[in-house]
Amino acid sequence: MEKTVGNNTVTYIVNKLRSAGCVFAEEEAQILVSEAQSLEDLLKKVEWRADGFPLEYVIGWAQFCGLRIEVERGVFVPRQRTKFLVQQAQELACSGDIVVDLCCGSGAIGAALAAARGEIMLYSSDIDPIAVRCARRNVTKFGGQVFEGDLYKALPQWMKGHINILVANVPYVPTKAIELLPLEARLYEPHLALNGGEDGLNILRRVVTEAPYWLAPGGHLLIETSERQAPQSFEIFTNIGLTTKIVRDVEWDATVVIGTHTSFV
């Protein structure tokens, strides 16, 4: 409805968003205007955003790896730094590979991989039924399937020993650090998707421990973590027998640990 919104209204929206602490108020105002169905809808969306709701919840989608990923309240919003995880997995994936995205949230990582690699067999899973519902809207359009359950328990048994690429953006915020997160993440995103336990590595440990039973020989496990947690994550990977390396992108402040299964369990 851009053509029907006057400059004064746009200025009002920008000022309101800026007063609420939105750093990119001008850009957000344009997005809200373009997504609104009516002036009433626009003003309602502006109020939600000014109250602290993540922009992605307000408009119903997030931009990720060139895709419009559907999101809804209660689902972890994909971060731009996670593009680095997708890039690393994309470089390792081959046509026909079985690719599994654990803790998939909205399904953004799997969808981006399928869009980039084409002929892969994609499976995603999450323990949260809201995330599963959302992921199905994003993943099935690329031929993927989504399962609900706790990590590997969600996967069919035939996958054991056959997964070529296993990606996981697990919760890795230490419990006590959640209170230090930006307000919109702390108040509106599910803590289940953020809380990694005392040191932030509880879920990572669980994923890594079982990975050798699920990976095909030569298969790869890729997990996003923080730069501070990377050395301990590296140790967890190597202790389970994976050939491991850490890759980092400074511009995106993104760190990924990659482990390769080089032998049978």
PDB file of N, CA, C and O in Angstrom, residues 89 92-94 97-101 113 163-167 215 219-222:
ATOM      1  N   ALA A  89      28.111 -25.665   4.899  1.00  0.00           N
ATOM      2  CA  ALA A  89      27.429 -26.914   4.558  1.00  0.00           C
ATOM      3  C   ALA A  89      27.272 -27.050   3.048  1.00  0.00           C
ATOM      4  O   ALA A  89      27.410 -28.151   2.486  1.00  0.00           O
ATOM      5  N   LEU A  92      30.235 -28.488   1.304  1.00  0.00           N
ATOM      6  CA  LEU A  92      30.497 -29.905   1.565  1.00  0.00           C
ATOM      7  C   LEU A  92      29.448 -30.831   0.954  1.00  0.00           C
ATOM      8  O   LEU A  92      29.714 -32.012   0.738  1.00  0.00           O
ATOM      9  N   ALA A  93      28.267 -30.300   0.691  1.00  0.00           N
ATOM     10  CA  ALA A  93      27.163 -31.133   0.208  1.00  0.00           C
ATOM     11  C   ALA A  93      27.334 -31.487  -1.267  1.00  0.00           C
ATOM     12  O   ALA A  93      27.858 -30.711  -2.059  1.00  0.00           O
ATOM     13  N   CYS A  94      26.863 -32.671  -1.604  1.00  0.00           N
ATOM     14  CA  CYS A  94      26.891 -33.149  -2.989  1.00  0.00           C
ATOM     15  C   CYS A  94      25.471 -33.519  -3.416  1.00  0.00           C
ATOM     16  O   CYS A  94      24.599 -33.771  -2.587  1.00  0.00           O
ATOM     17  N   ASP A  97      22.856 -36.119  -1.625  1.00  0.00           N
ATOM     18  CA  ASP A  97      23.164 -36.299  -0.209  1.00  0.00           C
ATOM     19  C   ASP A  97      21.909 -36.290   0.651  1.00  0.00           C
ATOM     20  O   ASP A  97      20.929 -35.592   0.349  1.00  0.00           O
ATOM     21  N   ILE A  98      21.983 -37.056   1.753  1.00  0.00           N
ATOM     22  CA  ILE A  98      20.979 -36.967   2.803  1.00  0.00           C
ATOM     23  C   ILE A  98      21.433 -35.868   3.753  1.00  0.00           C
ATOM     24  O   ILE A  98      22.505 -35.956   4.362  1.00  0.00           O
ATOM     25  N   VAL A  99      20.632 -34.819   3.872  1.00  0.00           N
ATOM     26  CA  VAL A  99      20.956 -33.654   4.692  1.00  0.00           C
ATOM     27  C   VAL A  99      19.919 -33.546   5.805  1.00  0.00           C
ATOM     28  O   VAL A  99      18.719 -33.571   5.548  1.00  0.00           O
ATOM     29  N   VAL A 100      20.397 -33.424   7.043  1.00  0.00           N
ATOM     30  CA  VAL A 100      19.503 -33.317   8.196  1.00  0.00           C
ATOM     31  C   VAL A 100      19.813 -32.025   8.942  1.00  0.00           C
ATOM     32  O   VAL A 100      20.967 -31.714   9.233  1.00  0.00           O
ATOM     33  N   ASP A 101      18.753 -31.288   9.245  1.00  0.00           N
ATOM     34  CA  ASP A 101      18.845 -30.048  10.014  1.00  0.00           C
ATOM     35  C   ASP A 101      18.169 -30.276  11.358  1.00  0.00           C
ATOM     36  O   ASP A 101      16.943 -30.278  11.455  1.00  0.00           O
ATOM     37  N   LEU A 113      19.750 -24.458   2.131  1.00  0.00           N
ATOM     38  CA  LEU A 113      20.614 -25.483   1.533  1.00  0.00           C
ATOM     39  C   LEU A 113      19.940 -26.125   0.327  1.00  0.00           C
ATOM     40  O   LEU A 113      20.578 -26.341  -0.714  1.00  0.00           O
ATOM     41  N   ILE A 163      23.579 -40.393   7.073  1.00  0.00           N
ATOM     42  CA  ILE A 163      23.481 -38.938   6.914  1.00  0.00           C
ATOM     43  C   ILE A 163      24.812 -38.383   6.400  1.00  0.00           C
ATOM     44  O   ILE A 163      25.863 -38.594   7.008  1.00  0.00           O
ATOM     45  N   ASN A 164      24.746 -37.668   5.310  1.00  0.00           N
ATOM     46  CA  ASN A 164      25.961 -37.081   4.725  1.00  0.00           C
ATOM     47  C   ASN A 164      26.291 -35.706   5.307  1.00  0.00           C
ATOM     48  O   ASN A 164      27.463 -35.396   5.547  1.00  0.00           O
ATOM     49  N   ILE A 165      25.268 -34.890   5.500  1.00  0.00           N
ATOM     50  CA  ILE A 165      25.442 -33.558   6.067  1.00  0.00           C
ATOM     51  C   ILE A 165      24.463 -33.389   7.215  1.00  0.00           C
ATOM     52  O   ILE A 165      23.247 -33.494   7.030  1.00  0.00           O
ATOM     53  N   LEU A 166      25.001 -33.140   8.404  1.00  0.00           N
ATOM     54  CA  LEU A 166      24.176 -32.932   9.591  1.00  0.00           C
ATOM     55  C   LEU A 166      24.476 -31.529  10.117  1.00  0.00           C
ATOM     56  O   LEU A 166      25.596 -31.254  10.568  1.00  0.00           O
ATOM     57  N   VAL A 167      23.501 -30.631  10.016  1.00  0.00           N
ATOM     58  CA  VAL A 167      23.687 -29.257  10.487  1.00  0.00           C
ATOM     59  C   VAL A 167      22.807 -29.029  11.710  1.00  0.00           C
ATOM     60  O   VAL A 167      21.716 -29.588  11.822  1.00  0.00           O
ATOM     61  N   LEU A 215      25.987 -40.440  11.240  1.00  0.00           N
ATOM     62  CA  LEU A 215      26.693 -39.981  10.045  1.00  0.00           C
ATOM     63  C   LEU A 215      27.164 -41.153   9.195  1.00  0.00           C
ATOM     64  O   LEU A 215      27.605 -42.184   9.714  1.00  0.00           O
ATOM     65  N   GLY A 219      30.804 -38.475   6.389  1.00  0.00           N
ATOM     66  CA  GLY A 219      29.772 -37.473   6.620  1.00  0.00           C
ATOM     67  C   GLY A 219      30.265 -36.356   7.525  1.00  0.00           C
ATOM     68  O   GLY A 219      31.233 -36.509   8.270  1.00  0.00           O
ATOM     69  N   HIS A 220      29.583 -35.222   7.467  1.00  0.00           N
ATOM     70  CA  HIS A 220      30.023 -34.030   8.183  1.00  0.00           C
ATOM     71  C   HIS A 220      28.956 -33.528   9.156  1.00  0.00           C
ATOM     72  O   HIS A 220      27.770 -33.488   8.815  1.00  0.00           O
ATOM     73  N   LEU A 221      29.409 -33.132  10.336  1.00  0.00           N
ATOM     74  CA  LEU A 221      28.571 -32.462  11.321  1.00  0.00           C
ATOM     75  C   LEU A 221      29.015 -31.008  11.421  1.00  0.00           C
ATOM     76  O   LEU A 221      30.203 -30.729  11.631  1.00  0.00           O
ATOM     77  N   LEU A 222      28.070 -30.080  11.263  1.00  0.00           N
ATOM     78  CA  LEU A 222      28.386 -28.655  11.342  1.00  0.00           C
ATOM     79  C   LEU A 222      27.475 -28.008  12.377  1.00  0.00           C
ATOM     80  O   LEU A 222      26.253 -28.119  12.292  1.00  0.00           O
TER      81      LEU A 222
END
